[in-house]
XYZ file of C-alpha atoms in Angstrom:
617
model
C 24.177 -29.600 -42.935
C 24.909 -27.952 -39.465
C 21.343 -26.368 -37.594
C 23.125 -22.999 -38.005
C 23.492 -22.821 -41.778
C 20.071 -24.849 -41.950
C 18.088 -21.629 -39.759
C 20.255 -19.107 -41.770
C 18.762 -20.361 -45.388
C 14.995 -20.464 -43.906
C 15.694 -17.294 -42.676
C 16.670 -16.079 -46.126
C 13.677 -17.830 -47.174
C 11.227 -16.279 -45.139
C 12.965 -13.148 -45.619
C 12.334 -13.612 -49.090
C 8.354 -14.240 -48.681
C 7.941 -11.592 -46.686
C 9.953 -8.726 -49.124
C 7.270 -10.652 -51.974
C 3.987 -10.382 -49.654
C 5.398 -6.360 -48.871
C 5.882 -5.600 -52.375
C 2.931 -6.710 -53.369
C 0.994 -5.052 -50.769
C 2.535 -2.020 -51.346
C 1.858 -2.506 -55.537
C -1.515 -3.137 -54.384
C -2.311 -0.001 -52.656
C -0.600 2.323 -55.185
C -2.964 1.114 -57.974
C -5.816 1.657 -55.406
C -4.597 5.103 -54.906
C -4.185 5.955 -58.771
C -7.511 4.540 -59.355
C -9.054 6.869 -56.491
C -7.094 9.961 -57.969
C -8.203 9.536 -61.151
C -12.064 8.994 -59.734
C -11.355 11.924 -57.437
C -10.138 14.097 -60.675
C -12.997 12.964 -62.217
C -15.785 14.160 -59.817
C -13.763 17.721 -59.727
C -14.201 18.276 -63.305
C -17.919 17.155 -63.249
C -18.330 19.437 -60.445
C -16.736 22.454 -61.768
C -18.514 21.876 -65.028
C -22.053 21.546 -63.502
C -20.671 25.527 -61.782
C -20.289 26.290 -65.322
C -23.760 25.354 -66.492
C -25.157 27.002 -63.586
C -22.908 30.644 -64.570
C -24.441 30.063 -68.234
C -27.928 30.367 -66.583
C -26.945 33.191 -64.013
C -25.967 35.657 -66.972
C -29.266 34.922 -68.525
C -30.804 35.785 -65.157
C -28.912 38.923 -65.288
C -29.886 39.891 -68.846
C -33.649 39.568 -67.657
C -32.871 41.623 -64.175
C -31.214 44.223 -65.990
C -34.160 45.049 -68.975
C -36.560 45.093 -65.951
C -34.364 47.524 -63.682
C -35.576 49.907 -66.663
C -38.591 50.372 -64.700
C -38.503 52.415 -61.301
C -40.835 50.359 -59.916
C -39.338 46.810 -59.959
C -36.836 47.726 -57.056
C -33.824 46.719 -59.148
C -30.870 48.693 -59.167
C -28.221 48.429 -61.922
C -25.245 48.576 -60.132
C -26.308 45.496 -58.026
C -26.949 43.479 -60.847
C -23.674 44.660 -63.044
C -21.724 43.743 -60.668
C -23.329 40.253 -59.973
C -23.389 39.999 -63.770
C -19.285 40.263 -64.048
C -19.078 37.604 -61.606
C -21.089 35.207 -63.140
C -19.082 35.864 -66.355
C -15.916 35.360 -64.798
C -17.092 32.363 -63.091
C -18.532 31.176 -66.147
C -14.946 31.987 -68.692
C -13.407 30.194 -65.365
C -15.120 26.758 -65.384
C -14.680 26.189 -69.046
C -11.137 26.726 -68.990
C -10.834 24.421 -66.231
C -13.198 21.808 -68.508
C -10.884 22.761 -71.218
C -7.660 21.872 -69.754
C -8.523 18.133 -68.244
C -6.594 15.582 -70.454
C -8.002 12.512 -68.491
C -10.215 11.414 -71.545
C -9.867 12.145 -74.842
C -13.819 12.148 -75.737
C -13.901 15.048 -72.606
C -11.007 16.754 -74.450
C -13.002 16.845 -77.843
C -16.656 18.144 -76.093
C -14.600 20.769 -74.085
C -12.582 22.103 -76.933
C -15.564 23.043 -78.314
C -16.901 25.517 -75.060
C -14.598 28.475 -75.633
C -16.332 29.948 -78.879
C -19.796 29.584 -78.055
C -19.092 30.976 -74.718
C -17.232 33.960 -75.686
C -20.195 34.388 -78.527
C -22.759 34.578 -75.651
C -20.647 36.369 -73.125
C -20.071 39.183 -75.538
C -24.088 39.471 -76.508
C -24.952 39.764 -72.915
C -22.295 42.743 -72.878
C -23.992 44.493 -75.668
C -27.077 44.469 -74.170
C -26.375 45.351 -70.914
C -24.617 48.354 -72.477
C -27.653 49.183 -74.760
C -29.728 49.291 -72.436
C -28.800 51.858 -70.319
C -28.550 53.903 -73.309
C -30.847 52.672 -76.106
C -33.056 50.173 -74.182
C -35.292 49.639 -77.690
C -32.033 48.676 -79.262
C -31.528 46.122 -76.347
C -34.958 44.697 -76.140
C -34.175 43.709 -80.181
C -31.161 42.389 -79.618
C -32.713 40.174 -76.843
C -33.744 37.299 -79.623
C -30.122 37.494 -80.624
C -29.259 36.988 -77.534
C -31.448 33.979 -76.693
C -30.146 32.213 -79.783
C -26.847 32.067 -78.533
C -27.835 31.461 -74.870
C -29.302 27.526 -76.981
C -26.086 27.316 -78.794
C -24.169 27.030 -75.563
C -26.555 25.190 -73.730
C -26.396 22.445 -76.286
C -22.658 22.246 -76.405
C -22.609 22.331 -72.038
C -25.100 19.523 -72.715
C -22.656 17.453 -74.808
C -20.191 17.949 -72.421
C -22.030 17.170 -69.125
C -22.732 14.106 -71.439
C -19.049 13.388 -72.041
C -18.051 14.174 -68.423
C -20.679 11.846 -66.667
C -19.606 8.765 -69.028
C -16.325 9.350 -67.995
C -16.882 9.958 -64.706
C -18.745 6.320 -64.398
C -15.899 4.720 -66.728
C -13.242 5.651 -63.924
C -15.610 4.452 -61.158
C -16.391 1.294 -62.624
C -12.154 0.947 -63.218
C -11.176 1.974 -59.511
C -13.807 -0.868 -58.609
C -11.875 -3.486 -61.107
C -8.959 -2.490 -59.826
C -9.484 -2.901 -56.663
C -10.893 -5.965 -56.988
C -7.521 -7.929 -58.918
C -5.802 -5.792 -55.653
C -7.850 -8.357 -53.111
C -7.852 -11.239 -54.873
C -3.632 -10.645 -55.281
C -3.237 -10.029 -51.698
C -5.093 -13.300 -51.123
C -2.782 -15.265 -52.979
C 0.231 -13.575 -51.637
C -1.634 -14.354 -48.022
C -1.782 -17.814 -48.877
C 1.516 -18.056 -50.061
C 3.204 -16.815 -47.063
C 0.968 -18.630 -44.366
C 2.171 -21.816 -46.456
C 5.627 -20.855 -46.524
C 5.779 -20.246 -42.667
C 3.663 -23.574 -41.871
C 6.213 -25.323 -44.083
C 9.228 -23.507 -41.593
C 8.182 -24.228 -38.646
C 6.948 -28.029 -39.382
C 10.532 -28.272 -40.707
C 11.972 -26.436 -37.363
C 9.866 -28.723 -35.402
C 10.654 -32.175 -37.112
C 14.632 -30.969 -37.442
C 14.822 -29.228 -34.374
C 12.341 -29.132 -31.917
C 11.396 -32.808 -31.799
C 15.792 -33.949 -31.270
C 15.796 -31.672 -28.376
C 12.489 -32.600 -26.389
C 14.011 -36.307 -27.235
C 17.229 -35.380 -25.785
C 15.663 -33.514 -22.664
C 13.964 -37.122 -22.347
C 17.166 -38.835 -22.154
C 18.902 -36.257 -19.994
C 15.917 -36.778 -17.305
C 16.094 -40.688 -17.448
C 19.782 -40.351 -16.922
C 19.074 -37.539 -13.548
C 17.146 -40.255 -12.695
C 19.322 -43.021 -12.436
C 18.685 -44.869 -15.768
C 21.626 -45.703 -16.922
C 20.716 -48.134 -19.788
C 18.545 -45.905 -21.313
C 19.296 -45.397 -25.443
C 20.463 -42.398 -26.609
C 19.108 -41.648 -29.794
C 20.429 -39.204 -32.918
C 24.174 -39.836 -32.538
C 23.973 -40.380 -36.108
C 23.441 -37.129 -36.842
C 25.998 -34.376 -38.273
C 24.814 -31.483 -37.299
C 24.977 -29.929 -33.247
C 22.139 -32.235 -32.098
C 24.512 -35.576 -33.191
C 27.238 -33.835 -31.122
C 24.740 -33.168 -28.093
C 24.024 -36.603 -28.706
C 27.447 -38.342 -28.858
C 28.573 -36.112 -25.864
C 25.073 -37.794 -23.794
C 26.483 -41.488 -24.936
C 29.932 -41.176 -23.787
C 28.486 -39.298 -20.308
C 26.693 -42.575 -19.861
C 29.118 -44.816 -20.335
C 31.158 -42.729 -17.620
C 28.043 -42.728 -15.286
C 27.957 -46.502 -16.010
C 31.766 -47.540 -15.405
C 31.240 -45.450 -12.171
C 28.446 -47.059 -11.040
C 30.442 -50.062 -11.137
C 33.076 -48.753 -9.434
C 31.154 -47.826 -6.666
C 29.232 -51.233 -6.186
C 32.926 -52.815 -6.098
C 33.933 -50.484 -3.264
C 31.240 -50.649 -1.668
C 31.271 -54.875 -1.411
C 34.142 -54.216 0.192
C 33.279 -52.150 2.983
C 30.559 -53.854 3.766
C 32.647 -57.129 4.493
C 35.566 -55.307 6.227
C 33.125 -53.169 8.386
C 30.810 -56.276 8.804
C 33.758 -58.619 10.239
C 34.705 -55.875 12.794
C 30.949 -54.783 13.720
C 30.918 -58.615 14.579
C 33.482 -58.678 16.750
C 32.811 -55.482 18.363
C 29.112 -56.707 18.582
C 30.828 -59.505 21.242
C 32.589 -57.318 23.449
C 36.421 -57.655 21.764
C 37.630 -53.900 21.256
C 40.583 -55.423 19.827
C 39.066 -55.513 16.365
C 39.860 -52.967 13.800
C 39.323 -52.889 10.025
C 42.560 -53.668 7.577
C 41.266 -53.767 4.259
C 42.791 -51.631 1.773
C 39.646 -49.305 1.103
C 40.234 -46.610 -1.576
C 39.377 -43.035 -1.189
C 37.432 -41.403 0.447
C 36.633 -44.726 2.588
C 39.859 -44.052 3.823
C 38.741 -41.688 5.984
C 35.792 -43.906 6.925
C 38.466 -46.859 8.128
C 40.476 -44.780 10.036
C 37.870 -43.168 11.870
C 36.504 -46.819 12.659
C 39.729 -47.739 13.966
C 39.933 -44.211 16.025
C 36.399 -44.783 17.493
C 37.171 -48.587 18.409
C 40.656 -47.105 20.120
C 38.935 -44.525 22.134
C 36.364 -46.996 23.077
C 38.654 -48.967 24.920
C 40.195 -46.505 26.223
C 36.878 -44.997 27.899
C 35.926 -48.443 29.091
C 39.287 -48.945 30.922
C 38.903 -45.779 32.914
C 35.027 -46.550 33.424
C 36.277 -49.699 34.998
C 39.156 -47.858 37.077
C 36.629 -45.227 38.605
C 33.860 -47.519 38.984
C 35.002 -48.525 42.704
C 36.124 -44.569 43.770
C 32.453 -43.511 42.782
C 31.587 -46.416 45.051
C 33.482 -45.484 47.608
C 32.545 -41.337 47.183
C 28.554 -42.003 46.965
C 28.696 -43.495 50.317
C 30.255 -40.601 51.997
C 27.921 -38.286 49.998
C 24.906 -40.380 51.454
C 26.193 -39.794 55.423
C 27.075 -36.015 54.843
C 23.678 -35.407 53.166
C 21.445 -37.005 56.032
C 23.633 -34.633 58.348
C 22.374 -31.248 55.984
C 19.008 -32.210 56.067
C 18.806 -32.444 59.717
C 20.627 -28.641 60.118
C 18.256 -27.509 57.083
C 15.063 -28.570 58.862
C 16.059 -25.937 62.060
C 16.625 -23.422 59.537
C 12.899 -24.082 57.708
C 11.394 -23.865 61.232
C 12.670 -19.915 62.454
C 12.044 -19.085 58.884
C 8.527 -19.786 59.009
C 7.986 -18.105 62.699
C 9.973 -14.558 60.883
C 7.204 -15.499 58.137
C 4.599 -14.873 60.116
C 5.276 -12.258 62.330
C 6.457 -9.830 59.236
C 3.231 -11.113 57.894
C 1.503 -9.288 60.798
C 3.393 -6.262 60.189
C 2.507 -6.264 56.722
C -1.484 -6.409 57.576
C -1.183 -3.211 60.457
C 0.448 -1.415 57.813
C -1.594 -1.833 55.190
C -4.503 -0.982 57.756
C -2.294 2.553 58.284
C -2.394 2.944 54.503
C -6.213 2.908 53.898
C -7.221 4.908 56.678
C -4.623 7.510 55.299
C -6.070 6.973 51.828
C -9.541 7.765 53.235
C -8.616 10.654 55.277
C -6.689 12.294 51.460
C -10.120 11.673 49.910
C -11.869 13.694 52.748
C -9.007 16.542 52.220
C -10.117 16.158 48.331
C -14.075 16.818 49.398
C -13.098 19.998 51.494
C -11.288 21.465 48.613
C -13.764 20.625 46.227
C -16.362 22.421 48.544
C -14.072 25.562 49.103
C -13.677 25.565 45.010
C -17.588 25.797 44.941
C -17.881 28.777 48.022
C -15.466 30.444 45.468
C -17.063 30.186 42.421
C -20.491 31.474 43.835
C -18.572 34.251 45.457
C -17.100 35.279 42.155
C -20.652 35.076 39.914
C -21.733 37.792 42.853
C -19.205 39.511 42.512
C -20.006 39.651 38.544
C -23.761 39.882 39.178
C -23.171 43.011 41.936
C -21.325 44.564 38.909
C -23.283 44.444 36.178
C -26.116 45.522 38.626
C -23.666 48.759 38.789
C -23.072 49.027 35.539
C -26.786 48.690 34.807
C -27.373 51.643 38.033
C -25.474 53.339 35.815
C -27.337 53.433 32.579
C -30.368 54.565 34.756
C -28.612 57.496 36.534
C -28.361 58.430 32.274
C -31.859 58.016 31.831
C -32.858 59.911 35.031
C -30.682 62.623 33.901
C -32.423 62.381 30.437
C -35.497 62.837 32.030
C -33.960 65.725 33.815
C -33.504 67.394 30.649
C -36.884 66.774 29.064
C -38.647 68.160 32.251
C -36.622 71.300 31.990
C -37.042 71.473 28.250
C -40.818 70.930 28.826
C -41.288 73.711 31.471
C -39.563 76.099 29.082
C -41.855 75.436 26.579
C -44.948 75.441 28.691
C -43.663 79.062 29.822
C -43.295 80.016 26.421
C -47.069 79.222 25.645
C -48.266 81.138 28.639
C -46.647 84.232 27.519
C -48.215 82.873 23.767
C -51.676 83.076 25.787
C -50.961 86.303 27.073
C -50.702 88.145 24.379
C -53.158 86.239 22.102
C -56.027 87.686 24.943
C -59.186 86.280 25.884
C -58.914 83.984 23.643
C -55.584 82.287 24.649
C -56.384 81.966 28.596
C -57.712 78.567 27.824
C -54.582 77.770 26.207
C -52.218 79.677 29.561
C -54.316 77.417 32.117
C -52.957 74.593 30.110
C -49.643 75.700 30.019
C -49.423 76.099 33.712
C -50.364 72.445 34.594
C -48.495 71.490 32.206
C -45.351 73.997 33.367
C -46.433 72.276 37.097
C -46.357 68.900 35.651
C -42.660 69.764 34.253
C -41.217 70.771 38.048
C -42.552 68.016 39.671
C -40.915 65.701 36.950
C -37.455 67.556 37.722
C -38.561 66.776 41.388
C -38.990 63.216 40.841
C -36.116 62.673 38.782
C -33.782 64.306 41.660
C -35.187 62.397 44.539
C -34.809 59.029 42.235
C -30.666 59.974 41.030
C -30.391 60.406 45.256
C -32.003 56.631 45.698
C -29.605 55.225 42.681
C -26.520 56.889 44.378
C -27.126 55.233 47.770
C -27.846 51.877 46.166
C -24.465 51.904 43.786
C -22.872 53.076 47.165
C -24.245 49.632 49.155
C -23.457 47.192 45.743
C -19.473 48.879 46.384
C -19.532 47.804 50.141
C -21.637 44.394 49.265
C -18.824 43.792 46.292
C -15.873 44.529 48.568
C -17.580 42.378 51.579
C -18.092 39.489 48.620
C -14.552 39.987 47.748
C -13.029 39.445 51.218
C -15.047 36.559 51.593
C -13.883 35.051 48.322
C -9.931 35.696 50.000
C -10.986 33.982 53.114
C -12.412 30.880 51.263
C -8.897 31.312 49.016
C -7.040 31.171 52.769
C -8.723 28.157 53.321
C -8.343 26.366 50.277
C -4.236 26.928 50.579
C -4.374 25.230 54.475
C -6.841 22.592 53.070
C -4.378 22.018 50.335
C -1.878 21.546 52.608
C -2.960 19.364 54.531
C -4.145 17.268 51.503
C -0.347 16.911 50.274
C 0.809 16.123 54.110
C -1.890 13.467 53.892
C -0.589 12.668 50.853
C 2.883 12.267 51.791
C 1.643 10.552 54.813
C -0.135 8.179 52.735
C 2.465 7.335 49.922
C 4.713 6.511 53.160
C 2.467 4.000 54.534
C 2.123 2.154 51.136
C 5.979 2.344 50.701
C 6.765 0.896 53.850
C 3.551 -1.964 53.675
C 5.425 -2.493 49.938
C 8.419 -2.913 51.499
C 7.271 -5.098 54.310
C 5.329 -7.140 51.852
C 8.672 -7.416 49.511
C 10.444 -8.920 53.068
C 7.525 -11.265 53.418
C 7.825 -12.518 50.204
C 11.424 -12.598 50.338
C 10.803 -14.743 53.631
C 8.621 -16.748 52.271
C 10.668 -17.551 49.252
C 13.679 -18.273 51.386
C 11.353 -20.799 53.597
C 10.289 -22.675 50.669
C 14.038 -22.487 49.361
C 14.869 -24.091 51.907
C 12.124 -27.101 52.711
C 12.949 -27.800 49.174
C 16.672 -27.987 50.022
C 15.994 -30.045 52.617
C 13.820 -32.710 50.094
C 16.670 -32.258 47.869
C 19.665 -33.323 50.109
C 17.076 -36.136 51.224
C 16.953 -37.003 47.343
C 20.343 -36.493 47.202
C 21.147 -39.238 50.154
C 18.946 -41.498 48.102
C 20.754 -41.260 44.935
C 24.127 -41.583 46.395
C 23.252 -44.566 47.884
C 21.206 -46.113 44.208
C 25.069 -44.430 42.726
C 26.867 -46.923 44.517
C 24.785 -49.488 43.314
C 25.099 -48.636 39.690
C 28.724 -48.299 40.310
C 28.718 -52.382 41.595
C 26.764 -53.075 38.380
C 29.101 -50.709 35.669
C 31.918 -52.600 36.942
C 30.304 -55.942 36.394
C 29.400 -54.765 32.897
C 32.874 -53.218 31.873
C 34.411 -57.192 32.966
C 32.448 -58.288 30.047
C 34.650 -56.422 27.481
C 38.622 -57.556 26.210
C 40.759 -54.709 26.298
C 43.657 -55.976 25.515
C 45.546 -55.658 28.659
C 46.073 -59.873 29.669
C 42.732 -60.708 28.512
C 39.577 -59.546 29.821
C 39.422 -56.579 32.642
C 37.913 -57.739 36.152
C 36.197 -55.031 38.211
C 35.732 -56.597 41.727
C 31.808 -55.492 42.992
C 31.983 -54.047 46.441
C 29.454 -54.500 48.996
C 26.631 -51.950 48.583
C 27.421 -49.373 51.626
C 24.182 -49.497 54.688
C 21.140 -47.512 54.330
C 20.914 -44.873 56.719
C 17.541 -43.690 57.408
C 17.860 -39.809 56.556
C 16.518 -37.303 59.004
C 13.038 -35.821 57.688
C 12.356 -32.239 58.742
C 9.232 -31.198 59.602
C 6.492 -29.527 58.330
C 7.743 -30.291 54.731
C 5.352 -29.677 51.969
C 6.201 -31.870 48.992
C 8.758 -30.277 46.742
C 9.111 -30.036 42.870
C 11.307 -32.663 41.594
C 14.484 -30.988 40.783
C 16.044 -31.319 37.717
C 18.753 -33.809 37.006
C 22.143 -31.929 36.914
C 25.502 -33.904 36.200
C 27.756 -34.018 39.440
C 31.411 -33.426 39.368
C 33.897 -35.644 40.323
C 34.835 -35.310 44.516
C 37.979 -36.822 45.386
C 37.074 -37.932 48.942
C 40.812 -38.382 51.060
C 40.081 -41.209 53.947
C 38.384 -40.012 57.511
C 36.655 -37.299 54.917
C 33.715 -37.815 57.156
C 35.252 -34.385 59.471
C 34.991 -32.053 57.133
C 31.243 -32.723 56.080
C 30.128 -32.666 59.639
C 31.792 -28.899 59.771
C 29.763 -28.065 56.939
């Protein structure tokens, strides 16, 4: 059986478990739900009939009430307690309909049947009486026995029915309880059922499935690895793992033909590259590799054979311009100990121009700061003549509001004024007062002239003090114009101070340009003078190395006679004499020089009698 058609069936399976464990779930819970609906109707029909009972003991309430609303001095009123009284009727006929109509239990059906007569029976002799006795109380007092009789008749027959009602009110508790017991103990089993069926499926999926691939994955690693005899298991098998399986086997047989394959090839190029390392190994570049190498070591042999090719090419040139470098480095070696000789004058003026600009560069510097200094003096003045101003103008303010303030008093003076007037007028009202009061007022008209004198010279006083206050706002006008000019002579001065700070300024920024400038040059010079001491250590150097050139050239043409070429056996470089050493000229006042880097020099063809044109140089 194929893994497809396997998981299809034990998905129909589980399918099938799960529609059974749903089903009876759901069967479950609607037999919980009747059983509550039936307790539910239950407890409405014991509730309504207890409302009942309690309606059959209202009317007799109301009976009572209404024989003792006979009497004017109980309080009651009649229409309160007739219309309480139809209520509780209505309510009662109400409740044992409702009683009358539950079919839940036949025993509650045969108790409730029995309600309506009584009822009606005692509804009607509360009627009577409630009608008698507004009209014939006597007549309703001896009808009250009656009455009373009936009022037992019912209460025995609510009695059986409470009786009836409670019973089966328990009976359907006690079955919603059973019920809902088998309900828990069927979902258990249905539980059990399905955790067994799905433990079953997937310790099938994992034996059947599971378990074949992680062994497969196994295999598949070893094989990354490089295992190639490992055993590929479940090939046996007819479903997709066997194919996985078969597919693995015959991929390992490839990867194992391959591998022998490759060890083949590679026995082979190790003894056809071997031979001809060998023989390159002692110096014949005739050697090449002829084996018949299969691709892509194709490539490999040819590129051996290219390599080997150029090879001997390179060495036959390196022999053929081993003796002109000889020849060159010597010539390079006498032209450099002439450069060194005209680089060493050159050093020497550069370092007298050194120093002199150096000088230069100090005086103007000097120039500079005393220029600075004299801008920060210019700042100091200005700052001063800022002050004078400021003080000038809170004078001016203060001689202002000192006006202003003159001002307010000339007010009060003239208030003053006023009163004085006002009180002299007065005063010469109560002296004519005193006049005509007689004898008896001339205490009173002394009084009023002193105080009538006391008035003038007030009016006196207040005059003579506006005539100060004039003169004194006239002096803060000429002290607040003299204030003012001397506020636009310190404003003259600060302009001319100002000025002069930017010609300073100017001045300054000059000097410091031109000491920048100068100090640029000196550092240009100085530059240049090291430049050129180190040019001069170089073309010593470079005399040096010509000469250890020519040497190496003596020994690379030694060395190259060691190889076979092919051209008549082995190539012979004839060693030339290693040229003189000429002791190169050594400037003065050298200071030791970085080494210079190692550069790669081109190739100088170098005629005969060359030895002109470097001495022109």
């Amino acid at each position: 059986m194929s893994l497809s058609r396997a998981i299809r069936l034990s998905g129909a399976a589980l399918l099938a478990l799960m529609v059974v464990c749903g089903g009876t779930g759901i069967g479950a819970a609607w037999l919980q739900s009747s059983s509550f609906a039936r307790q539910d109707e239950a407890a409405s029909l014991l509730a309504n009939h207890e409302l009942a009972d309690m309606m059959h003991d209202a009317v007799r309430s109301d009976i009572l009430a209404i024989l003792q609303a006979a009497d004017p001095q109980s309080g009651l009123k009649r229409k309160d307690i007739q219309a309480d009284f139809d209520d509780h009727v209505k309510e009662l006929r109400k409740g044992i309909a409702a009683d009358a109509a539950y079919r839940g239990s036949a025993d509650v059906e045969a108790v409730t049947s029995q309600l309506a007569a009584p009822m009606e029976t005692y509804a009607n002799a509360a009627a009577r009486i409630f009608t008698e006795s507004e009209n014939d109380p006597a007549a309703a007092k001896r009808d009250l026995p009656a009455f009373f009789v009936q009022f037992r008749i019912l209460e025995t027959s609510m009695g059986k029915a409470s009786d009836a009602i409670i019973a089966h009110a328990q009976e359907t508790s006690a079955n919603a309880r059973k019920l809902g017991t088998y309900a828990m103990v069927l979902l258990v089993i249905v539980l059990a059922v399905g955790v067994a069926g799905t433990f079953a499926f997937v310790r099938m999926a994992t034996s059947r499935v599971v378990r074949p691939i992680e062994i497969l994955a196994g295999t598949m690693r070893e094989l990354g690895s490089g295992n190639l005899d490992v055993a590929v298991a479940g090939a046996d098998r007819g479903d997709e793992l066997g194919d996985m399986a078969k597919a693995m086997l015959a991929f390992r047989d490839q990867l194992q033909a391959a591998e022998a394959s490759k060890r083949a090839q590679a026995q082979l190029i190790v003894e056809s590259l071997g031979t001809a390392l060998t023989a390159l190994a002692e110096g014949d570049l005739t050697a090449t590799v002829d084996a018949d190498l299969q691709h892509p070591f194709t490539g490999l042999k040819d590129n051996f054979n290219s390599a080997v090719g150029t090879l001997r090419t390179l060495i036959g040139s390196v022999a053929e311009s081993a003796a002109t470098i000889r020849t060159g480095s010597d010539e390079i070696a006498h032209a450099s100990e002439d450069l060194a000789r005209r680089t060493e004058n050159t050093a020497a003026s550069l370092e007298e121009t050194a120093a002199a600009i150096a000088q230069m560069d100090k005086r103007l510097q000097a120039t500079a700061s005393a220029a600075a200094r004299t801008v920060d003096r210019a700042d100091g003045a200005m700052t001063t003549v800022a002050s004078g101003r400021a003080v000038t103008d809170e004078s001016v303010q203060a001689m202002l509001r000192v006006s202003e303030s003159a001002k307010g008093i000339d007010d009060v003076i003239e208030g003053l004024d006023k009163i004085a007037f006002q009180t002299r007028v007065l005063a010469m009202n109560a002296a004519v007062e005193a006049g005509r009061a007689g004898d008896a007022g001339r205490g009173f008209a002394v009084v009023a002239d002193l105080v009538s004198a006391l008035a003038m010279r007030a009016e006196e006083e207040a005059g003579h003090a506006r005539e100060q206050l004039t003169a004194t706002q006239a002096e803060i006008g000429t002290a607040v114009s003299r204030v003012q000019q001397v506020d636009g002579a310190l404003s003259d001065i600060s302009n001319d101070v100002g000025e002069v700070h930017r010609l300073l300024a100017d001045i300054a920024a000059d000097n410091l340009a031109q000491s920048t400038s100068v100090t640029e040059v000196t550092t240009a010079v100085n530059s240049m003078d090291r430049a050129t001491q180190q040019n001069a250590a170089m073309v010593e150097q470079a005399s040096a190395s010509a000469r250890n050139l020519a040497s190496e050239a003596v020994g690379l043409a030694q060395q190259t006679a060691k190889f076979t070429i092919g051209r008549g056996g082995h190539q012979h470089a004839r060693p030339a004499a290693a040229p003189a050493a000429h002791a190169p000229a050594r400037p003065a006042k050298l200071p030791s020089p970085a080494k210079a880097p190692a550069r790669a020099m081109p190739a100088i063809a170098v005629a005969a009698g060359g030895g002109d044109d470097w001495t022109s140089f």
